[in-house]
Amino acid sequence: MIKNSFILFLLLGVISAGWSQKNHTLSGIISAASSNETLIGVNVLVPQLNAGAVTNEYGFYSITLPEGEHNIQISFIGFNSVSNTINLTENTKLNFSLEEATETLDEIIIEENIEKLSIRKPQMSVNALTASTIKQIPVVFGEADVIKSILLLPGVTSAGEGASGFNVRGGAVDQNLILLDEAIIFNSSHLFGFFSVFNPDAIKDLKLYKGGIPARYGGRVSSVLDIYQKEGNSKEFHANGGIGAIASRLLVEGPIVKDKSAFLIGGRASYAHLFLPLFDLDNKAYFYDLNAKLNYKLNENNNFYLSGYFGRDLFSVNESFVNVYGNATINLRWNHIFSDKLFSNLSLIYSDYYYGLELDFVGFQYDSGIRNFNLKYDFQHYLNNDLKLSYGINNIYYRFNPATIEPNRPDSGIVPSQLTHKFANEFAAYIEAEQDITSNLTLRYGLRLSHFTRLGQDSFSRYADDNPLIYNDNLKIYQPATPSEIDINTGTLATYTNLEPRASLSYTLNNSSSIKASYNRMAQYLHLISNTNSPTPLDVYAPSGPYLKPQLLDQYALGYFKELADGDYSIESEVFYKDVQNRLDYRNGAQLIANDAIEGEVLVGKARAYGLEFLARKNEGDFTGWLAYTLSRSEQQTPGRLPGELGINDGNWYASAYDKTHDISAYLNYKASKKWNFNANFVFQTGQPTNYPVSQSSFQGLITSNYGMRNQERLPSYNRLDISATLTPSKNIDRRVKGEWVFSIYNVYNRMNAASINFRQNEDTGVNEAVKTSIFGILPSVTYNFKF
């Protein structure tokens, strides 16, 4: 019924598209004049008709206008606006090259809803990062970091300093879909969360979708972080980079054939470990990564792109403990313009996440990972100015290696073992329409059909009554069941099909304010097996199957958006409610590492999150910045499956590990002069849920701690102030090599925020005491950025 309703809406839109006067279509590509880099999100406006369009991810625009003379205005942040008068008598292709407004080092700036056109668009709950100022945001070690920057936005938090990933609207880290040039990134962090895997110099565009997620995205139930890399300068050679306290970076780009093809290659590496021998430390901790891209323009209608990423982390302690992990991706894309109204992109993508651990004192090597092969074919169909269709297909094949264990020396005594490889396939097809119903009302509605197949494997455990987890009524605990049989060389194990409707609307109250609402259903077929608040590289992904059902999300959001003083200021406020079915929880004492029967360690429950987000921004002037506040709750419930079972926390709702009741962040940028720029940010968050002992027991001299209900306590609140100053020498203007110095202080007032609190018995007094572990105090740093 839902599917039929959406199809009817689409048909009505298509029919109405034909009832118009004689029109012609103006289309083309908009790029930067200095590099031929296509520009995403450029506004193409026709003021006299109150009509407009926005360029897509590859710089393509299409707008249908009545026959006659029109004034076309092109505007984009950081570039000079263009105004052209054209006499439209037929379908016309017109490309634009925009000149940069200022000559600055490539940086990153957070921008969202700063154009009036965005007030009309039904998209809500989205934040965008494009090339201009995040390098100015003070961060730990002075190394510009995209993930740390989005943590300053409403609804986005993390588990704390040194924690991997990020949490969106009370969701878990594994519920975020992270894409780099459309390739899936499974671990977004270097050095266990101190840095992100994204080189800021290589980023072209970044968007974070927290709600109202378009139908082209699927597979995760919390958010989508969609990042595009730069394409490379096909005009002339350029290089830029930075030298920091513990890491440096360099990016080079230039033409292969001028105005036809280009390359980009960028690398980063840390080197703090090189100084450890000076302190008689035989430990190592470093990372490196590489970004590369080639593009080739075959003709006006066909472009090819080949992009890749490779990153690795290494952490070792006296060579007896060695941990290596990282991501690798490669993507071949073909852009084809069928007509002035139909644009397509075909992508073939490979993504790999590898984790390796060597414990020399035990004598074994442990390897695990996940690979996927992805085929995507997406179309954008501009039927007219009031109706745009997006549709496509997506197929992902997964191969999971839970663990390979081998001896690392002949006398280790370790018996080689291989946990069963798992295989799965995820197919999706979608269609979505964005339609202007009236001059005030715009809708976006669509449907995604996802189909997941858990493919056969070498062996699979079956259980009596299909119950891999039994409840011991005497001990009041859950225990893994013993398999009743082992299937060998199985066929297809399970299939799941889900319809995922998406809908959002924007109702414009006037030229500067609007009300928006959205609903989206999403299905997630992969599960991160982890019972820590912050994922570690040792955690593994498991596919849905006979005993692990896919997570299903329903999210509702309502918002009010207002621009003040002609866009110099803006206010955004949203309320949201999320409900997730089939959320995994873990039995007490769960054994998750190198476990070939993970279904015997997990319970199935549900989760919910709800809250209010507020964002006030100052967009123009010497002082710019924002104030963000989030009031929210994130909870889980895992009731007993049968009468008499206790479940988790007696089956009551309890705070999830990602619950942060209050989250306040502020960012301020002050441009004092052409030479000096000052920045500051402040963060306050409610302490993270945790567990403290409520009593202790003693047996034959052995003292053990007893804990109460899960997540009933909290760490102390987290707060921090960071500042930075950027010096751009006035001599830069006449220099071929231009540079700037960034001086920053992280945690100015040296707040020792608690990463954890552990309890122990004082050896001298015998009294129990709490011990707080903190990651960072005050931390100054200096970075030199350059370009030529």
PDB file of N, CA, C and O in Angstrom, residues 140 148 158-164 192-194 534 688 718-720 722 746-747 751-755 774-777:
ATOM      1  N   VAL A 140      43.405  18.781  19.095  1.00  0.00           N
ATOM      2  CA  VAL A 140      44.539  18.192  19.789  1.00  0.00           C
ATOM      3  C   VAL A 140      45.713  18.019  18.830  1.00  0.00           C
ATOM      4  O   VAL A 140      45.550  17.641  17.682  1.00  0.00           O
ATOM      5  N   LYS A 148      36.749  15.589  14.509  1.00  0.00           N
ATOM      6  CA  LYS A 148      36.717  16.434  15.703  1.00  0.00           C
ATOM      7  C   LYS A 148      35.905  17.700  15.456  1.00  0.00           C
ATOM      8  O   LYS A 148      35.292  18.257  16.370  1.00  0.00           O
ATOM      9  N   SER A 158      30.989  12.102  21.023  1.00  0.00           N
ATOM     10  CA  SER A 158      31.875  10.940  20.985  1.00  0.00           C
ATOM     11  C   SER A 158      31.987  10.401  22.406  1.00  0.00           C
ATOM     12  O   SER A 158      31.495  11.006  23.360  1.00  0.00           O
ATOM     13  N   ALA A 159      32.662   9.265  22.533  1.00  0.00           N
ATOM     14  CA  ALA A 159      32.825   8.660  23.850  1.00  0.00           C
ATOM     15  C   ALA A 159      33.894   9.354  24.676  1.00  0.00           C
ATOM     16  O   ALA A 159      34.138   8.972  25.815  1.00  0.00           O
ATOM     17  N   GLY A 160      34.549  10.394  24.112  1.00  0.00           N
ATOM     18  CA  GLY A 160      35.550  11.149  24.862  1.00  0.00           C
ATOM     19  C   GLY A 160      36.876  11.200  24.147  1.00  0.00           C
ATOM     20  O   GLY A 160      37.028  10.717  23.021  1.00  0.00           O
ATOM     21  N   GLU A 161      37.857  11.815  24.789  1.00  0.00           N
ATOM     22  CA  GLU A 161      39.187  11.930  24.202  1.00  0.00           C
ATOM     23  C   GLU A 161      39.796  10.546  24.006  1.00  0.00           C
ATOM     24  O   GLU A 161      39.681   9.672  24.839  1.00  0.00           O
ATOM     25  N   GLY A 162      40.435  10.383  22.851  1.00  0.00           N
ATOM     26  CA  GLY A 162      41.037   9.096  22.562  1.00  0.00           C
ATOM     27  C   GLY A 162      40.043   8.019  22.206  1.00  0.00           C
ATOM     28  O   GLY A 162      40.373   6.835  22.244  1.00  0.00           O
ATOM     29  N   ALA A 163      38.804   8.411  21.859  1.00  0.00           N
ATOM     30  CA  ALA A 163      37.760   7.447  21.499  1.00  0.00           C
ATOM     31  C   ALA A 163      37.550   7.457  19.996  1.00  0.00           C
ATOM     32  O   ALA A 163      37.563   8.510  19.358  1.00  0.00           O
ATOM     33  N   SER A 164      37.339   6.287  19.424  1.00  0.00           N
ATOM     34  CA  SER A 164      37.147   6.170  17.984  1.00  0.00           C
ATOM     35  C   SER A 164      35.732   6.561  17.580  1.00  0.00           C
ATOM     36  O   SER A 164      34.783   6.349  18.327  1.00  0.00           O
ATOM     37  N   PHE A 192      43.650   5.026  17.482  1.00  0.00           N
ATOM     38  CA  PHE A 192      42.578   4.762  18.444  1.00  0.00           C
ATOM     39  C   PHE A 192      41.734   5.998  18.749  1.00  0.00           C
ATOM     40  O   PHE A 192      41.235   6.170  19.855  1.00  0.00           O
ATOM     41  N   GLY A 193      41.572   6.882  17.759  1.00  0.00           N
ATOM     42  CA  GLY A 193      40.669   8.012  17.932  1.00  0.00           C
ATOM     43  C   GLY A 193      41.329   9.365  18.063  1.00  0.00           C
ATOM     44  O   GLY A 193      40.637  10.386  18.093  1.00  0.00           O
ATOM     45  N   PHE A 194      42.647   9.427  18.146  1.00  0.00           N
ATOM     46  CA  PHE A 194      43.301  10.724  18.290  1.00  0.00           C
ATOM     47  C   PHE A 194      43.249  11.533  16.995  1.00  0.00           C
ATOM     48  O   PHE A 194      43.288  12.764  17.016  1.00  0.00           O
ATOM     49  N   SER A 534      33.532   2.732  23.304  1.00  0.00           N
ATOM     50  CA  SER A 534      34.207   3.203  22.097  1.00  0.00           C
ATOM     51  C   SER A 534      34.802   2.003  21.382  1.00  0.00           C
ATOM     52  O   SER A 534      35.541   1.227  21.986  1.00  0.00           O
ATOM     53  N   GLN A 688      29.482  10.553  30.636  1.00  0.00           N
ATOM     54  CA  GLN A 688      29.068   9.336  29.960  1.00  0.00           C
ATOM     55  C   GLN A 688      28.574   8.293  30.952  1.00  0.00           C
ATOM     56  O   GLN A 688      29.140   8.130  32.035  1.00  0.00           O
ATOM     57  N   TYR A 718      32.070  16.630  31.192  1.00  0.00           N
ATOM     58  CA  TYR A 718      33.247  16.922  30.365  1.00  0.00           C
ATOM     59  C   TYR A 718      33.162  18.369  29.897  1.00  0.00           C
ATOM     60  O   TYR A 718      32.128  18.813  29.404  1.00  0.00           O
ATOM     61  N   ASN A 719      34.241  19.127  30.039  1.00  0.00           N
ATOM     62  CA  ASN A 719      34.283  20.474  29.468  1.00  0.00           C
ATOM     63  C   ASN A 719      35.713  20.847  29.131  1.00  0.00           C
ATOM     64  O   ASN A 719      36.667  20.355  29.731  1.00  0.00           O
ATOM     65  N   ARG A 720      35.858  21.743  28.143  1.00  0.00           N
ATOM     66  CA  ARG A 720      37.176  22.064  27.607  1.00  0.00           C
ATOM     67  C   ARG A 720      37.107  23.353  26.801  1.00  0.00           C
ATOM     68  O   ARG A 720      36.108  23.624  26.131  1.00  0.00           O
ATOM     69  N   ASP A 722      39.465  25.540  23.937  1.00  0.00           N
ATOM     70  CA  ASP A 722      40.628  25.533  23.050  1.00  0.00           C
ATOM     71  C   ASP A 722      40.724  26.880  22.344  1.00  0.00           C
ATOM     72  O   ASP A 722      39.698  27.497  22.018  1.00  0.00           O
ATOM     73  N   TYR A 746      45.250  23.461  23.252  1.00  0.00           N
ATOM     74  CA  TYR A 746      44.135  22.549  23.514  1.00  0.00           C
ATOM     75  C   TYR A 746      43.962  22.428  25.022  1.00  0.00           C
ATOM     76  O   TYR A 746      44.918  22.229  25.757  1.00  0.00           O
ATOM     77  N   ASN A 747      42.714  22.585  25.493  1.00  0.00           N
ATOM     78  CA  ASN A 747      42.407  22.468  26.922  1.00  0.00           C
ATOM     79  C   ASN A 747      43.139  23.546  27.724  1.00  0.00           C
ATOM     80  O   ASN A 747      44.006  23.259  28.564  1.00  0.00           O
ATOM     81  N   ARG A 751      41.856  21.201  32.233  1.00  0.00           N
ATOM     82  CA  ARG A 751      40.834  20.366  32.853  1.00  0.00           C
ATOM     83  C   ARG A 751      41.193  18.892  32.644  1.00  0.00           C
ATOM     84  O   ARG A 751      41.365  18.437  31.509  1.00  0.00           O
ATOM     85  N   MET A 752      41.316  18.141  33.701  1.00  0.00           N
ATOM     86  CA  MET A 752      41.644  16.718  33.610  1.00  0.00           C
ATOM     87  C   MET A 752      40.336  15.926  33.555  1.00  0.00           C
ATOM     88  O   MET A 752      39.844  15.399  34.553  1.00  0.00           O
ATOM     89  N   ASN A 753      39.774  15.863  32.348  1.00  0.00           N
ATOM     90  CA  ASN A 753      38.506  15.156  32.150  1.00  0.00           C
ATOM     91  C   ASN A 753      38.704  13.655  32.317  1.00  0.00           C
ATOM     92  O   ASN A 753      39.707  13.082  31.879  1.00  0.00           O
ATOM     93  N   ALA A 754      37.720  13.026  32.927  1.00  0.00           N
ATOM     94  CA  ALA A 754      37.818  11.595  33.223  1.00  0.00           C
ATOM     95  C   ALA A 754      37.498  10.766  31.986  1.00  0.00           C
ATOM     96  O   ALA A 754      36.399  10.838  31.443  1.00  0.00           O
ATOM     97  N   ALA A 755      38.465   9.971  31.535  1.00  0.00           N
ATOM     98  CA  ALA A 755      38.205   8.985  30.489  1.00  0.00           C
ATOM     99  C   ALA A 755      37.602   7.727  31.096  1.00  0.00           C
ATOM    100  O   ALA A 755      36.811   7.033  30.461  1.00  0.00           O
ATOM    101  N   SER A 774      42.836  10.174  32.958  1.00  0.00           N
ATOM    102  CA  SER A 774      42.619  11.261  32.009  1.00  0.00           C
ATOM    103  C   SER A 774      43.589  11.110  30.840  1.00  0.00           C
ATOM    104  O   SER A 774      44.691  10.562  30.990  1.00  0.00           O
ATOM    105  N   ILE A 775      43.185  11.604  29.684  1.00  0.00           N
ATOM    106  CA  ILE A 775      44.011  11.486  28.484  1.00  0.00           C
ATOM    107  C   ILE A 775      44.888  12.711  28.286  1.00  0.00           C
ATOM    108  O   ILE A 775      46.104  12.609  28.193  1.00  0.00           O
ATOM    109  N   PHE A 776      44.268  13.894  28.227  1.00  0.00           N
ATOM    110  CA  PHE A 776      45.014  15.110  27.936  1.00  0.00           C
ATOM    111  C   PHE A 776      44.746  16.186  28.976  1.00  0.00           C
ATOM    112  O   PHE A 776      43.606  16.376  29.411  1.00  0.00           O
ATOM    113  N   GLY A 777      45.809  16.914  29.334  1.00  0.00           N
ATOM    114  CA  GLY A 777      45.679  18.173  30.043  1.00  0.00           C
ATOM    115  C   GLY A 777      45.869  19.287  29.032  1.00  0.00           C
ATOM    116  O   GLY A 777      45.479  19.170  27.867  1.00  0.00           O
TER     117      GLY A 777
END
